[in-house]
Amino acid sequence: MTIAETIRQLYQTGGPVIAVLLLMSVVGLAIILAKSMQFAINRIHRFKEARAAVDLFLSGDREAARAMVSRTRAPAARLTALAIHGLTAAPLDDRRLREELTRVGNDELRALRGGLRPLELIASLAPLLGLLGTVLGMIEAFQAMEREGSGVSPAVLSGGIWQALTTTAVGLGVAIPAVASLSWLESRVERLGQEMDSLVTRLFTQAPASRSTKGR
């Protein structure tokens, strides 16, 4: 059986509810692929250069630290480069610099979280839509039993229940991958946020106290 035939059979079984669930599955898959590509292009998993730059800066080799973070455009490296520049050249005091770094870091994380809300909505609504389809199917099955009267065939009842439960199965089939993917994507963004916070904290707490305090 081809994919088109399977989809046609599912639609005939579950009706509009199945159509909505299939549309949600397509949208969810598109979001997952788009976010995975975005994360890969932005290299949000790359922390090596940023960590090395912090180590170099704390050891006193500021030029090498700048060169290290200039080799990649990963979010952690960009924030580290901004922090190093602020600690060496920018006329901002520590409090204002940390506020600026927090703003930039939050903007980075907000951009990476963009598009995850629809995926969360799909993960939440898919099981409910499946349950709705089941309830509607069960209503139709009992209506068929009422029309048949006392001579209702068990095949009529079992067939109606089977059709009704199909929507629940499809709803769960859409929701489970969505939930798993959402958890994985959010964990990567959370890991990036924790890493950026750790890098900035190291720079402020362990850096030599020789930087200018202009602006205080």
CSV table of C-alpha atoms in Angstrom, one decimal:
chain,number,residue,atom,x,y,z
A,1,MET,CA,0.0,0.0,0.0
A,2,THR,CA,1.4,3.4,-1.0
A,3,ILE,CA,1.6,6.4,1.3
A,4,ALA,CA,-1.2,8.1,-0.7
A,5,GLU,CA,-3.5,5.1,-0.3
A,6,THR,CA,-2.7,4.9,3.4
A,7,ILE,CA,-3.6,8.6,3.9
A,8,ARG,CA,-6.8,8.2,1.9
A,9,GLN,CA,-7.8,5.2,4.0
A,10,LEU,CA,-7.1,7.1,7.2
A,11,TYR,CA,-9.2,10.0,6.0
A,12,GLN,CA,-12.0,7.7,5.1
A,13,THR,CA,-11.8,6.2,8.6
A,14,GLY,CA,-11.4,9.3,10.7
A,15,GLY,CA,-12.7,12.0,8.5
A,16,PRO,CA,-11.8,15.7,9.1
A,17,VAL,CA,-10.0,15.0,12.4
A,18,ILE,CA,-7.5,12.7,10.6
A,19,ALA,CA,-7.0,15.4,8.0
A,20,VAL,CA,-6.2,18.0,10.7
A,21,LEU,CA,-3.8,15.6,12.5
A,22,LEU,CA,-2.0,14.8,9.2
A,23,LEU,CA,-1.7,18.5,8.5
A,24,MET,CA,-0.3,19.1,12.0
A,25,SER,CA,2.2,16.3,11.5
A,26,VAL,CA,3.5,17.9,8.3
A,27,VAL,CA,3.8,21.3,10.1
A,28,GLY,CA,5.5,19.7,13.0
A,29,LEU,CA,8.0,17.9,10.8
A,30,ALA,CA,8.8,21.1,9.0
A,31,ILE,CA,9.4,22.9,12.2
A,32,ILE,CA,11.7,20.2,13.5
A,33,LEU,CA,13.8,20.1,10.3
A,34,ALA,CA,14.0,23.9,10.2
A,35,LYS,CA,15.1,24.3,13.8
A,36,SER,CA,17.6,21.5,13.5
A,37,MET,CA,19.1,23.2,10.4
A,38,GLN,CA,19.1,26.5,12.2
A,39,PHE,CA,20.9,25.0,15.2
A,40,ALA,CA,23.5,23.3,12.9
A,41,ILE,CA,24.2,26.5,10.9
A,42,ASN,CA,24.6,28.6,14.0
A,43,ARG,CA,26.7,25.9,15.6
A,44,ILE,CA,25.1,26.3,19.0
A,45,HIS,CA,26.8,23.2,20.2
A,46,ARG,CA,30.3,24.7,19.7
A,47,PHE,CA,31.8,25.8,23.0
A,48,LYS,CA,35.4,24.8,22.5
A,49,GLU,CA,36.6,28.1,21.0
A,50,ALA,CA,34.7,30.2,23.6
A,51,ARG,CA,36.2,28.2,26.5
A,52,ALA,CA,39.7,28.4,25.1
A,53,ALA,CA,39.3,32.1,24.6
A,54,VAL,CA,38.3,32.6,28.2
A,55,ASP,CA,41.2,30.5,29.4
A,56,LEU,CA,43.6,32.6,27.2
A,57,PHE,CA,42.1,35.9,28.5
A,58,LEU,CA,42.4,34.9,32.1
A,59,SER,CA,46.0,33.9,31.6
A,60,GLY,CA,46.7,37.4,30.2
A,61,ASP,CA,46.9,36.6,26.5
A,62,ARG,CA,44.1,39.0,25.3
A,63,GLU,CA,45.1,39.1,21.6
A,64,ALA,CA,45.1,35.3,21.3
A,65,ALA,CA,41.7,35.3,23.1
A,66,ARG,CA,40.2,37.7,20.6
A,67,ALA,CA,41.7,35.7,17.7
A,68,MET,CA,40.2,32.4,19.1
A,69,VAL,CA,36.6,33.7,19.2
A,70,SER,CA,36.9,35.3,15.8
A,71,ARG,CA,37.3,31.9,14.2
A,72,THR,CA,33.7,30.9,14.7
A,73,ARG,CA,30.3,32.7,14.7
A,74,ALA,CA,28.8,30.3,17.3
A,75,PRO,CA,26.6,32.2,19.8
A,76,ALA,CA,28.8,31.3,22.7
A,77,ALA,CA,31.9,32.7,20.9
A,78,ARG,CA,30.0,35.9,19.8
A,79,LEU,CA,29.0,36.6,23.4
A,80,THR,CA,32.5,35.8,24.7
A,81,ALA,CA,34.0,38.2,22.1
A,82,LEU,CA,31.7,40.9,23.2
A,83,ALA,CA,32.6,40.3,26.9
A,84,ILE,CA,36.3,40.4,26.1
A,85,HIS,CA,35.9,43.6,24.2
A,86,GLY,CA,33.9,45.1,27.0
A,87,LEU,CA,36.5,44.1,29.6
A,88,THR,CA,39.4,45.6,27.7
A,89,ALA,CA,38.2,48.5,25.6
A,90,ALA,CA,34.5,49.5,26.1
A,91,PRO,CA,33.9,52.5,28.4
A,92,LEU,CA,31.3,50.7,30.4
A,93,ASP,CA,31.4,49.7,34.1
A,94,ASP,CA,30.9,46.1,35.1
A,95,ARG,CA,27.2,46.5,36.0
A,96,ARG,CA,26.3,48.1,32.6
A,97,LEU,CA,28.5,45.6,30.7
A,98,ARG,CA,26.8,42.6,32.4
A,99,GLU,CA,23.4,44.1,31.6
A,100,GLU,CA,24.4,44.5,27.9
A,101,LEU,CA,25.7,40.9,27.8
A,102,THR,CA,22.5,39.6,29.4
A,103,ARG,CA,20.5,41.5,26.8
A,104,VAL,CA,22.6,40.1,23.9
A,105,GLY,CA,22.5,36.6,25.3
A,106,ASN,CA,18.7,36.7,25.8
A,107,ASP,CA,18.3,37.9,22.2
A,108,GLU,CA,20.3,35.0,21.0
A,109,LEU,CA,18.3,32.5,23.0
A,110,ARG,CA,15.0,34.1,22.0
A,111,ALA,CA,15.9,33.8,18.3
A,112,LEU,CA,16.7,30.1,18.8
A,113,ARG,CA,13.5,29.5,20.6
A,114,GLY,CA,11.5,31.1,17.8
A,115,GLY,CA,9.2,28.5,16.2
A,116,LEU,CA,9.1,26.1,19.2
A,117,ARG,CA,5.8,27.4,20.5
A,118,PRO,CA,3.8,26.0,17.5
A,119,LEU,CA,5.6,22.7,18.0
A,120,GLU,CA,4.6,22.7,21.6
A,121,LEU,CA,1.0,23.5,20.6
A,122,ILE,CA,1.0,20.6,18.2
A,123,ALA,CA,2.3,18.2,20.9
A,124,SER,CA,-0.5,19.4,23.2
A,125,LEU,CA,-3.4,19.4,20.8
A,126,ALA,CA,-2.7,16.2,18.8
A,127,PRO,CA,-3.8,13.8,21.6
A,128,LEU,CA,-6.9,15.9,22.3
A,129,LEU,CA,-7.9,16.0,18.7
A,130,GLY,CA,-7.4,12.2,18.5
A,131,LEU,CA,-9.6,11.8,21.6
A,132,LEU,CA,-12.2,14.1,20.0
A,133,GLY,CA,-12.2,11.9,16.9
A,134,THR,CA,-12.7,8.8,19.1
A,135,VAL,CA,-15.6,10.3,21.0
A,136,LEU,CA,-17.3,11.3,17.7
A,137,GLY,CA,-16.7,7.8,16.3
A,138,MET,CA,-18.1,6.2,19.4
A,139,ILE,CA,-21.2,8.3,19.1
A,140,GLU,CA,-21.7,7.2,15.5
A,141,ALA,CA,-21.1,3.6,16.5
A,142,PHE,CA,-23.8,3.8,19.2
A,143,GLN,CA,-26.2,5.6,16.8
A,144,ALA,CA,-25.7,2.7,14.4
A,145,MET,CA,-26.5,0.2,17.2
A,146,GLU,CA,-29.7,2.2,18.0
A,147,ARG,CA,-30.7,2.0,14.3
A,148,GLU,CA,-30.1,-1.7,14.2
A,149,GLY,CA,-32.2,-2.3,17.2
A,150,SER,CA,-32.0,-5.5,19.2
A,151,GLY,CA,-30.6,-7.4,16.2
A,152,VAL,CA,-27.4,-5.4,16.0
A,153,SER,CA,-24.4,-7.4,14.7
A,154,PRO,CA,-21.3,-7.5,16.8
A,155,ALA,CA,-19.4,-6.7,13.6
A,156,VAL,CA,-21.1,-3.3,13.4
A,157,LEU,CA,-20.1,-2.4,17.0
A,158,SER,CA,-16.5,-3.6,16.7
A,159,GLY,CA,-16.1,-1.9,13.3
A,160,GLY,CA,-17.3,1.4,14.7
A,161,ILE,CA,-15.0,1.1,17.8
A,162,TRP,CA,-12.0,0.2,15.6
A,163,GLN,CA,-12.7,3.3,13.4
A,164,ALA,CA,-13.1,5.5,16.4
A,165,LEU,CA,-9.8,4.4,18.1
A,166,THR,CA,-7.9,5.1,14.9
A,167,THR,CA,-8.0,8.8,15.5
A,168,THR,CA,-6.5,8.3,19.0
A,169,ALA,CA,-3.7,6.3,17.6
A,170,VAL,CA,-3.0,8.9,14.9
A,171,GLY,CA,-3.1,11.7,17.5
A,172,LEU,CA,-0.6,9.9,19.7
A,173,GLY,CA,1.5,9.1,16.7
A,174,VAL,CA,1.7,12.9,15.9
A,175,ALA,CA,2.2,13.9,19.6
A,176,ILE,CA,4.9,11.6,20.7
A,177,PRO,CA,7.6,12.6,18.1
A,178,ALA,CA,6.6,16.3,18.6
A,179,VAL,CA,7.1,16.0,22.4
A,180,ALA,CA,10.4,14.2,22.0
A,181,SER,CA,11.7,16.6,19.4
A,182,LEU,CA,10.6,19.6,21.5
A,183,SER,CA,12.3,18.3,24.6
A,184,TRP,CA,15.6,17.8,22.6
A,185,LEU,CA,15.5,21.2,20.9
A,186,GLU,CA,14.7,23.0,24.2
A,187,SER,CA,17.5,21.1,26.0
A,188,ARG,CA,20.0,22.4,23.5
A,189,VAL,CA,18.9,26.0,23.9
A,190,GLU,CA,19.0,25.6,27.7
A,191,ARG,CA,22.5,24.1,27.5
A,192,LEU,CA,23.7,27.1,25.4
A,193,GLY,CA,22.2,29.5,27.9
A,194,GLN,CA,23.9,27.8,30.8
A,195,GLU,CA,27.2,27.7,29.0
A,196,MET,CA,27.1,31.4,28.0
A,197,ASP,CA,26.2,32.4,31.6
A,198,SER,CA,29.2,30.3,32.9
A,199,LEU,CA,31.6,31.9,30.4
A,200,VAL,CA,30.6,35.4,31.3
A,201,THR,CA,30.7,34.7,35.0
A,202,ARG,CA,34.2,33.3,34.7
A,203,LEU,CA,35.3,36.4,32.9
A,204,PHE,CA,33.9,38.7,35.5
A,205,THR,CA,34.9,36.8,38.6
A,206,GLN,CA,38.3,35.5,37.6
A,207,ALA,CA,39.6,38.3,35.3
A,208,PRO,CA,42.6,40.4,36.7
A,209,ALA,CA,41.4,43.5,38.4
A,210,SER,CA,43.3,45.8,36.0
A,211,ARG,CA,40.5,46.9,33.8
A,212,SER,CA,39.4,50.4,33.8
A,213,THR,CA,36.4,51.3,35.9
A,214,LYS,CA,35.5,54.3,33.9
A,215,GLY,CA,31.8,55.1,34.0
A,216,ARG,CA,31.2,54.0,37.6
